[in-house]
Amino acid sequence: GEDVEQSLFLSVREGDSSVINCTYTDSSSTYLYWYKQEPGAGLQLLTYIFSNMDMKQDQRLTVLLNKKDKHLSLRIADTQTGDSAIYFCAESHSGGSYIPTFGRGTSLIVHP
Amino acid sequence: DSGVTQTPKHLITATGQRVTLRCSPRSGDLSVYWYQQSLDQGLQFLIQYYNGEERAKGNILERFSAQQFPDLHSELNLSSLELGDSALYFCASSVERGPDGYTFGSGTRLTVV
């Protein structure tokens, strides 16, 4: 199986909360990331969390980490149409020279 | 503008040809990473250079090679191109091992016909 897995699609209504989930396999993961990719653009780092944390909040974004289950989630509050994009989960660890391994991305579609 | 510059933005070439993709990292970043993004493989790490030296290798084919020059820009050379090499090629740069992650360029879309 893949090292980092995500569901491929998520559709939400504008104003609702979005929750994008990710699972990873490497228990030595040190950093876990969420990136956003808009059409025609590169990946943009949204936020990251150290593996010794279980939550991080940054404005409308909340990251939850369940290290026991190797599960990471990104919650976007009050989702807007401008949040429509592909969201990538990634992990890095010292054994991999801290080079991020990415999931395949979740395509978030926000409809009015 | 992320600060990472990739050229060209689009490239169309025939099978069997060779192309060179160029990347200029963000000012102050010594590490450059190349990734390939395709529908079937997702985002795959190819290779990393740090201050001119190869630091890590991922799923890079033998037909592909890269280098980083003294001014820190990097080039990815793809030869004997096949249809399956059609993909988006991203360059990213970083402060070495920083938790801030990577700054990505906007990519080069390669189409092999």
PDB file of C-alpha atoms in Angstrom:
ATOM      1  CA  GLY A   1       0.000   0.000   0.000  1.00  0.00           C
ATOM      2  CA  GLU A   2       0.959   3.631  -0.325  1.00  0.00           C
ATOM      3  CA  ASP A   3       2.815   5.430   2.452  1.00  0.00           C
ATOM      4  CA  VAL A   4       0.301   8.283   2.637  1.00  0.00           C
ATOM      5  CA  GLU A   5      -3.343   7.781   1.714  1.00  0.00           C
ATOM      6  CA  GLN A   6      -6.156  10.242   1.190  1.00  0.00           C
ATOM      7  CA  SER A   7      -9.618  10.070  -0.283  1.00  0.00           C
ATOM      8  CA  LEU A   8      -9.703  11.560  -3.751  1.00  0.00           C
ATOM      9  CA  PHE A   9     -12.720  13.842  -3.597  1.00  0.00           C
ATOM     10  CA  LEU A  10     -14.726  15.909  -1.114  1.00  0.00           C
ATOM     11  CA  SER A  11     -17.699  18.104  -1.933  1.00  0.00           C
ATOM     12  CA  VAL A  12     -19.099  20.631   0.548  1.00  0.00           C
ATOM     13  CA  ARG A  13     -21.485  23.545   0.582  1.00  0.00           C
ATOM     14  CA  GLU A  14     -20.165  27.066   1.022  1.00  0.00           C
ATOM     15  CA  GLY A  15     -20.182  28.049   4.692  1.00  0.00           C
ATOM     16  CA  ASP A  16     -19.968  24.469   5.964  1.00  0.00           C
ATOM     17  CA  SER A  17     -16.867  22.928   7.510  1.00  0.00           C
ATOM     18  CA  SER A  18     -14.668  20.649   5.433  1.00  0.00           C
ATOM     19  CA  VAL A  19     -12.701  17.781   6.929  1.00  0.00           C
ATOM     20  CA  ILE A  20      -9.989  16.162   4.835  1.00  0.00           C
ATOM     21  CA  ASN A  21      -8.507  12.966   6.198  1.00  0.00           C
ATOM     22  CA  CYS A  22      -5.159  11.298   5.705  1.00  0.00           C
ATOM     23  CA  THR A  23      -3.488   8.158   7.001  1.00  0.00           C
ATOM     24  CA  TYR A  24       0.190   7.366   6.927  1.00  0.00           C
ATOM     25  CA  THR A  25       2.206   4.265   7.624  1.00  0.00           C
ATOM     26  CA  ASP A  26       5.572   5.424   8.935  1.00  0.00           C
ATOM     27  CA  SER A  27       5.575   5.542  12.711  1.00  0.00           C
ATOM     28  CA  SER A  28       8.807   7.540  12.656  1.00  0.00           C
ATOM     29  CA  SER A  29       7.167  10.453  10.867  1.00  0.00           C
ATOM     30  CA  THR A  30       8.426  13.663  12.399  1.00  0.00           C
ATOM     31  CA  TYR A  31       6.584  16.367  10.497  1.00  0.00           C
ATOM     32  CA  LEU A  32       3.173  16.167   8.915  1.00  0.00           C
ATOM     33  CA  TYR A  33       2.102  18.736   6.373  1.00  0.00           C
ATOM     34  CA  TRP A  34      -0.900  20.019   4.513  1.00  0.00           C
ATOM     35  CA  TYR A  35      -0.336  21.613   1.134  1.00  0.00           C
ATOM     36  CA  LYS A  36      -2.821  23.270  -1.210  1.00  0.00           C
ATOM     37  CA  GLN A  37      -2.616  23.232  -4.987  1.00  0.00           C
ATOM     38  CA  GLU A  38      -4.760  25.577  -7.027  1.00  0.00           C
ATOM     39  CA  PRO A  39      -5.236  25.040 -10.771  1.00  0.00           C
ATOM     40  CA  GLY A  40      -2.109  25.826 -12.752  1.00  0.00           C
ATOM     41  CA  ALA A  41      -0.039  26.473  -9.652  1.00  0.00           C
ATOM     42  CA  GLY A  42       2.488  24.678  -7.530  1.00  0.00           C
ATOM     43  CA  LEU A  43       1.894  23.343  -4.048  1.00  0.00           C
ATOM     44  CA  GLN A  44       1.589  25.898  -1.291  1.00  0.00           C
ATOM     45  CA  LEU A  45       2.321  24.964   2.311  1.00  0.00           C
ATOM     46  CA  LEU A  46      -0.760  25.580   4.447  1.00  0.00           C
ATOM     47  CA  THR A  47       0.398  24.299   7.779  1.00  0.00           C
ATOM     48  CA  TYR A  48       2.467  21.599   9.422  1.00  0.00           C
ATOM     49  CA  ILE A  49       2.481  19.832  12.757  1.00  0.00           C
ATOM     50  CA  PHE A  50       5.195  18.133  14.736  1.00  0.00           C
ATOM     51  CA  SER A  51       4.523  14.524  15.597  1.00  0.00           C
ATOM     52  CA  ASN A  52       4.615  15.297  19.324  1.00  0.00           C
ATOM     53  CA  MET A  53       1.584  17.576  18.984  1.00  0.00           C
ATOM     54  CA  ASP A  54      -2.003  16.467  18.658  1.00  0.00           C
ATOM     55  CA  MET A  55      -3.594  19.675  17.464  1.00  0.00           C
ATOM     56  CA  LYS A  56      -2.696  22.914  15.763  1.00  0.00           C
ATOM     57  CA  GLN A  57      -5.027  25.782  14.922  1.00  0.00           C
ATOM     58  CA  ASP A  58      -4.347  28.575  12.474  1.00  0.00           C
ATOM     59  CA  GLN A  59      -7.291  30.878  11.748  1.00  0.00           C
ATOM     60  CA  ARG A  60      -9.852  28.764   9.847  1.00  0.00           C
ATOM     61  CA  LEU A  61      -7.582  25.721   9.739  1.00  0.00           C
ATOM     62  CA  THR A  62      -7.419  23.056  12.432  1.00  0.00           C
ATOM     63  CA  VAL A  63      -5.052  20.103  12.150  1.00  0.00           C
ATOM     64  CA  LEU A  64      -5.657  17.044  14.296  1.00  0.00           C
ATOM     65  CA  LEU A  65      -3.109  14.274  14.678  1.00  0.00           C
ATOM     66  CA  ASN A  66      -3.841  10.846  16.116  1.00  0.00           C
ATOM     67  CA  LYS A  67      -0.396   9.342  16.300  1.00  0.00           C
ATOM     68  CA  LYS A  68      -1.621   6.001  17.604  1.00  0.00           C
ATOM     69  CA  ASP A  69      -3.840   5.510  14.561  1.00  0.00           C
ATOM     70  CA  LYS A  70      -1.447   7.396  12.219  1.00  0.00           C
ATOM     71  CA  HIS A  71      -4.324   9.613  11.200  1.00  0.00           C
ATOM     72  CA  LEU A  72      -4.115  13.284  10.257  1.00  0.00           C
ATOM     73  CA  SER A  73      -7.007  15.559   9.436  1.00  0.00           C
ATOM     74  CA  LEU A  74      -7.443  19.102   8.197  1.00  0.00           C
ATOM     75  CA  ARG A  75     -10.589  20.972   9.109  1.00  0.00           C
ATOM     76  CA  ILE A  76     -11.468  24.136   7.217  1.00  0.00           C
ATOM     77  CA  ALA A  77     -14.104  26.206   8.974  1.00  0.00           C
ATOM     78  CA  ASP A  78     -16.595  28.329   7.011  1.00  0.00           C
ATOM     79  CA  THR A  79     -15.427  26.892   3.695  1.00  0.00           C
ATOM     80  CA  GLN A  80     -15.451  29.355   0.821  1.00  0.00           C
ATOM     81  CA  THR A  81     -15.460  28.835  -2.946  1.00  0.00           C
ATOM     82  CA  GLY A  82     -11.871  30.102  -2.962  1.00  0.00           C
ATOM     83  CA  ASP A  83     -10.937  27.048  -0.895  1.00  0.00           C
ATOM     84  CA  SER A  84     -11.685  24.806  -3.883  1.00  0.00           C
ATOM     85  CA  ALA A  85      -8.359  23.152  -4.676  1.00  0.00           C
ATOM     86  CA  ILE A  86      -6.427  19.923  -4.243  1.00  0.00           C
ATOM     87  CA  TYR A  87      -5.142  19.347  -0.717  1.00  0.00           C
ATOM     88  CA  PHE A  88      -2.093  17.169  -0.188  1.00  0.00           C
ATOM     89  CA  CYS A  89      -1.104  15.473   3.007  1.00  0.00           C
ATOM     90  CA  ALA A  90       2.613  14.761   3.423  1.00  0.00           C
ATOM     91  CA  GLU A  91       4.949  13.324   6.013  1.00  0.00           C
ATOM     92  CA  SER A  92       8.675  13.483   6.500  1.00  0.00           C
ATOM     93  CA  HIS A  93      11.120  11.807   8.841  1.00  0.00           C
ATOM     94  CA  SER A  94      14.824  11.645   9.469  1.00  0.00           C
ATOM     95  CA  GLY A  95      15.216   8.250   7.770  1.00  0.00           C
ATOM     96  CA  GLY A  96      13.985   9.832   4.565  1.00  0.00           C
ATOM     97  CA  SER A  97      16.243  12.857   4.909  1.00  0.00           C
ATOM     98  CA  TYR A  98      13.116  14.828   5.833  1.00  0.00           C
ATOM     99  CA  ILE A  99      12.004  14.793   2.220  1.00  0.00           C
ATOM    100  CA  PRO A 100       8.214  14.839   2.196  1.00  0.00           C
ATOM    101  CA  THR A 101       6.261  11.884   0.923  1.00  0.00           C
ATOM    102  CA  PHE A 102       2.958  13.058  -0.467  1.00  0.00           C
ATOM    103  CA  GLY A 103      -0.462  11.512  -0.708  1.00  0.00           C
ATOM    104  CA  ARG A 104      -2.311  11.645  -4.015  1.00  0.00           C
ATOM    105  CA  GLY A 105      -4.315  14.668  -2.957  1.00  0.00           C
ATOM    106  CA  THR A 106      -7.958  15.305  -2.119  1.00  0.00           C
ATOM    107  CA  SER A 107      -9.878  17.458  -4.559  1.00  0.00           C
ATOM    108  CA  LEU A 108     -12.126  19.776  -2.528  1.00  0.00           C
ATOM    109  CA  ILE A 109     -15.117  21.160  -4.405  1.00  0.00           C
ATOM    110  CA  VAL A 110     -17.066  23.942  -2.726  1.00  0.00           C
ATOM    111  CA  HIS A 111     -20.459  24.692  -4.209  1.00  0.00           C
ATOM    112  CA  PRO A 112     -22.747  27.624  -3.415  1.00  0.00           C
TER     113      PRO A 112
ATOM    114  CA  ASP B   1       4.953  34.455  -6.792  1.00  0.00           C
ATOM    115  CA  SER B   2       6.497  31.783  -4.575  1.00  0.00           C
ATOM    116  CA  GLY B   3      10.073  32.848  -5.324  1.00  0.00           C
ATOM    117  CA  VAL B   4      10.870  29.571  -7.100  1.00  0.00           C
ATOM    118  CA  THR B   5      11.054  30.078 -10.864  1.00  0.00           C
ATOM    119  CA  GLN B   6      10.619  27.276 -13.353  1.00  0.00           C
ATOM    120  CA  THR B   7      11.026  27.516 -17.102  1.00  0.00           C
ATOM    121  CA  PRO B   8       9.541  26.765 -19.492  1.00  0.00           C
ATOM    122  CA  LYS B   9       5.940  26.582 -18.299  1.00  0.00           C
ATOM    123  CA  HIS B  10       4.913  24.282 -21.131  1.00  0.00           C
ATOM    124  CA  LEU B  11       6.896  21.966 -23.354  1.00  0.00           C
ATOM    125  CA  ILE B  12       5.696  19.738 -26.172  1.00  0.00           C
ATOM    126  CA  THR B  13       8.159  17.337 -27.723  1.00  0.00           C
ATOM    127  CA  ALA B  14       8.297  14.060 -29.598  1.00  0.00           C
ATOM    128  CA  THR B  15       9.173  10.624 -28.321  1.00  0.00           C
ATOM    129  CA  GLY B  16      12.881   9.905 -28.294  1.00  0.00           C
ATOM    130  CA  GLN B  17      13.842  13.543 -27.794  1.00  0.00           C
ATOM    131  CA  ARG B  18      15.711  15.184 -24.932  1.00  0.00           C
ATOM    132  CA  VAL B  19      14.603  18.234 -22.958  1.00  0.00           C
ATOM    133  CA  THR B  20      16.003  20.365 -20.165  1.00  0.00           C
ATOM    134  CA  LEU B  21      13.872  21.889 -17.443  1.00  0.00           C
ATOM    135  CA  ARG B  22      15.236  24.762 -15.415  1.00  0.00           C
ATOM    136  CA  CYS B  23      14.641  25.863 -11.838  1.00  0.00           C
ATOM    137  CA  SER B  24      15.854  28.869  -9.864  1.00  0.00           C
ATOM    138  CA  PRO B  25      15.366  28.401  -6.115  1.00  0.00           C
ATOM    139  CA  ARG B  26      14.059  30.959  -3.675  1.00  0.00           C
ATOM    140  CA  SER B  27      16.723  33.401  -2.575  1.00  0.00           C
ATOM    141  CA  GLY B  28      18.769  31.920   0.261  1.00  0.00           C
ATOM    142  CA  ASP B  29      17.623  28.325  -0.239  1.00  0.00           C
ATOM    143  CA  LEU B  30      20.451  25.872  -0.861  1.00  0.00           C
ATOM    144  CA  SER B  31      18.354  22.742  -1.454  1.00  0.00           C
ATOM    145  CA  VAL B  32      16.505  22.010  -4.665  1.00  0.00           C
ATOM    146  CA  TYR B  33      14.103  19.119  -5.126  1.00  0.00           C
ATOM    147  CA  TRP B  34      12.523  17.776  -8.280  1.00  0.00           C
ATOM    148  CA  TYR B  35       9.134  16.094  -8.278  1.00  0.00           C
ATOM    149  CA  GLN B  36       7.057  14.509 -11.007  1.00  0.00           C
ATOM    150  CA  GLN B  37       3.276  14.754 -10.815  1.00  0.00           C
ATOM    151  CA  SER B  38       1.195  12.441 -12.964  1.00  0.00           C
ATOM    152  CA  LEU B  39      -2.351  11.165 -12.750  1.00  0.00           C
ATOM    153  CA  ASP B  40      -1.382   7.565 -12.187  1.00  0.00           C
ATOM    154  CA  GLN B  41       1.620   8.019  -9.876  1.00  0.00           C
ATOM    155  CA  GLY B  42       0.690  11.135  -7.933  1.00  0.00           C
ATOM    156  CA  LEU B  43       3.534  13.351  -6.733  1.00  0.00           C
ATOM    157  CA  GLN B  44       6.815  11.430  -6.861  1.00  0.00           C
ATOM    158  CA  PHE B  45      10.117  12.657  -5.511  1.00  0.00           C
ATOM    159  CA  LEU B  46      12.898  12.405  -8.092  1.00  0.00           C
ATOM    160  CA  ILE B  47      16.078  13.931  -6.722  1.00  0.00           C
ATOM    161  CA  GLN B  48      17.522  16.491  -4.298  1.00  0.00           C
ATOM    162  CA  TYR B  49      20.567  18.705  -4.610  1.00  0.00           C
ATOM    163  CA  TYR B  50      22.115  20.676  -1.805  1.00  0.00           C
ATOM    164  CA  ASN B  51      24.634  23.402  -2.578  1.00  0.00           C
ATOM    165  CA  GLY B  52      25.706  21.742  -5.803  1.00  0.00           C
ATOM    166  CA  GLU B  53      25.865  18.160  -4.588  1.00  0.00           C
ATOM    167  CA  GLU B  54      23.393  15.342  -5.002  1.00  0.00           C
ATOM    168  CA  ARG B  55      21.880  14.666  -1.578  1.00  0.00           C
ATOM    169  CA  ALA B  56      19.052  12.197  -2.093  1.00  0.00           C
ATOM    170  CA  LYS B  57      17.574  10.146  -4.876  1.00  0.00           C
ATOM    171  CA  GLY B  58      14.005   8.995  -5.259  1.00  0.00           C
ATOM    172  CA  ASN B  59      12.194   7.315  -8.100  1.00  0.00           C
ATOM    173  CA  ILE B  60      14.295   8.851 -10.843  1.00  0.00           C
ATOM    174  CA  LEU B  61      14.733   6.907 -14.066  1.00  0.00           C
ATOM    175  CA  GLU B  62      18.200   6.331 -15.509  1.00  0.00           C
ATOM    176  CA  ARG B  63      17.127   8.347 -18.568  1.00  0.00           C
ATOM    177  CA  PHE B  64      16.744  11.369 -16.272  1.00  0.00           C
ATOM    178  CA  SER B  65      19.543  13.346 -14.705  1.00  0.00           C
ATOM    179  CA  ALA B  66      19.910  16.604 -12.844  1.00  0.00           C
ATOM    180  CA  GLN B  67      22.533  19.024 -11.662  1.00  0.00           C
ATOM    181  CA  GLN B  68      22.807  22.132  -9.541  1.00  0.00           C
ATOM    182  CA  PHE B  69      25.098  24.914 -10.631  1.00  0.00           C
ATOM    183  CA  PRO B  70      27.279  27.275  -8.537  1.00  0.00           C
ATOM    184  CA  ASP B  71      24.579  29.959  -8.722  1.00  0.00           C
ATOM    185  CA  LEU B  72      22.246  27.324  -7.221  1.00  0.00           C
ATOM    186  CA  HIS B  73      19.911  27.036 -10.173  1.00  0.00           C
ATOM    187  CA  SER B  74      19.144  23.476 -11.168  1.00  0.00           C
ATOM    188  CA  GLU B  75      18.400  21.680 -14.393  1.00  0.00           C
ATOM    189  CA  LEU B  76      16.543  18.418 -14.909  1.00  0.00           C
ATOM    190  CA  ASN B  77      17.464  16.613 -18.104  1.00  0.00           C
ATOM    191  CA  LEU B  78      15.037  14.089 -19.546  1.00  0.00           C
ATOM    192  CA  SER B  79      16.232  11.973 -22.469  1.00  0.00           C
ATOM    193  CA  SER B  80      14.862   9.262 -24.755  1.00  0.00           C
ATOM    194  CA  LEU B  81      11.437  10.572 -23.896  1.00  0.00           C
ATOM    195  CA  GLU B  82       8.455   8.255 -23.834  1.00  0.00           C
ATOM    196  CA  LEU B  83       4.746   8.998 -23.857  1.00  0.00           C
ATOM    197  CA  GLY B  84       4.597   8.018 -20.200  1.00  0.00           C
ATOM    198  CA  ASP B  85       6.976  10.823 -19.276  1.00  0.00           C
ATOM    199  CA  SER B  86       4.213  13.330 -19.933  1.00  0.00           C
ATOM    200  CA  ALA B  87       3.611  14.977 -16.576  1.00  0.00           C
ATOM    201  CA  LEU B  88       3.979  18.107 -14.503  1.00  0.00           C
ATOM    202  CA  TYR B  89       7.504  18.524 -13.209  1.00  0.00           C
ATOM    203  CA  PHE B  90       7.853  20.606 -10.079  1.00  0.00           C
ATOM    204  CA  CYS B  91      10.893  22.092  -8.502  1.00  0.00           C
ATOM    205  CA  ALA B  92      10.899  23.013  -4.836  1.00  0.00           C
ATOM    206  CA  SER B  93      13.494  24.671  -2.661  1.00  0.00           C
ATOM    207  CA  SER B  94      14.028  24.809   1.068  1.00  0.00           C
ATOM    208  CA  VAL B  95      16.226  25.707   3.933  1.00  0.00           C
ATOM    209  CA  GLU B  96      17.877  22.374   4.641  1.00  0.00           C
ATOM    210  CA  ARG B  97      15.690  20.180   6.821  1.00  0.00           C
ATOM    211  CA  GLY B  98      13.547  23.077   7.911  1.00  0.00           C
ATOM    212  CA  PRO B  99      10.138  22.224   9.330  1.00  0.00           C
ATOM    213  CA  ASP B 100       8.682  24.959   7.181  1.00  0.00           C
ATOM    214  CA  GLY B 101       8.499  22.558   4.339  1.00  0.00           C
ATOM    215  CA  TYR B 102       9.165  23.389   0.817  1.00  0.00           C
ATOM    216  CA  THR B 103       8.443  26.252  -1.526  1.00  0.00           C
ATOM    217  CA  PHE B 104       7.247  24.973  -4.858  1.00  0.00           C
ATOM    218  CA  GLY B 105       7.496  26.518  -8.275  1.00  0.00           C
ATOM    219  CA  SER B 106       4.497  26.535 -10.576  1.00  0.00           C
ATOM    220  CA  GLY B 107       5.829  23.625 -12.594  1.00  0.00           C
ATOM    221  CA  THR B 108       6.673  22.701 -16.169  1.00  0.00           C
ATOM    222  CA  ARG B 109       4.022  20.768 -18.042  1.00  0.00           C
ATOM    223  CA  LEU B 110       5.732  18.316 -20.373  1.00  0.00           C
ATOM    224  CA  THR B 111       3.743  16.686 -23.143  1.00  0.00           C
ATOM    225  CA  VAL B 112       5.410  13.944 -25.158  1.00  0.00           C
ATOM    226  CA  VAL B 113       3.673  13.160 -28.448  1.00  0.00           C
TER     227      VAL B 113
END
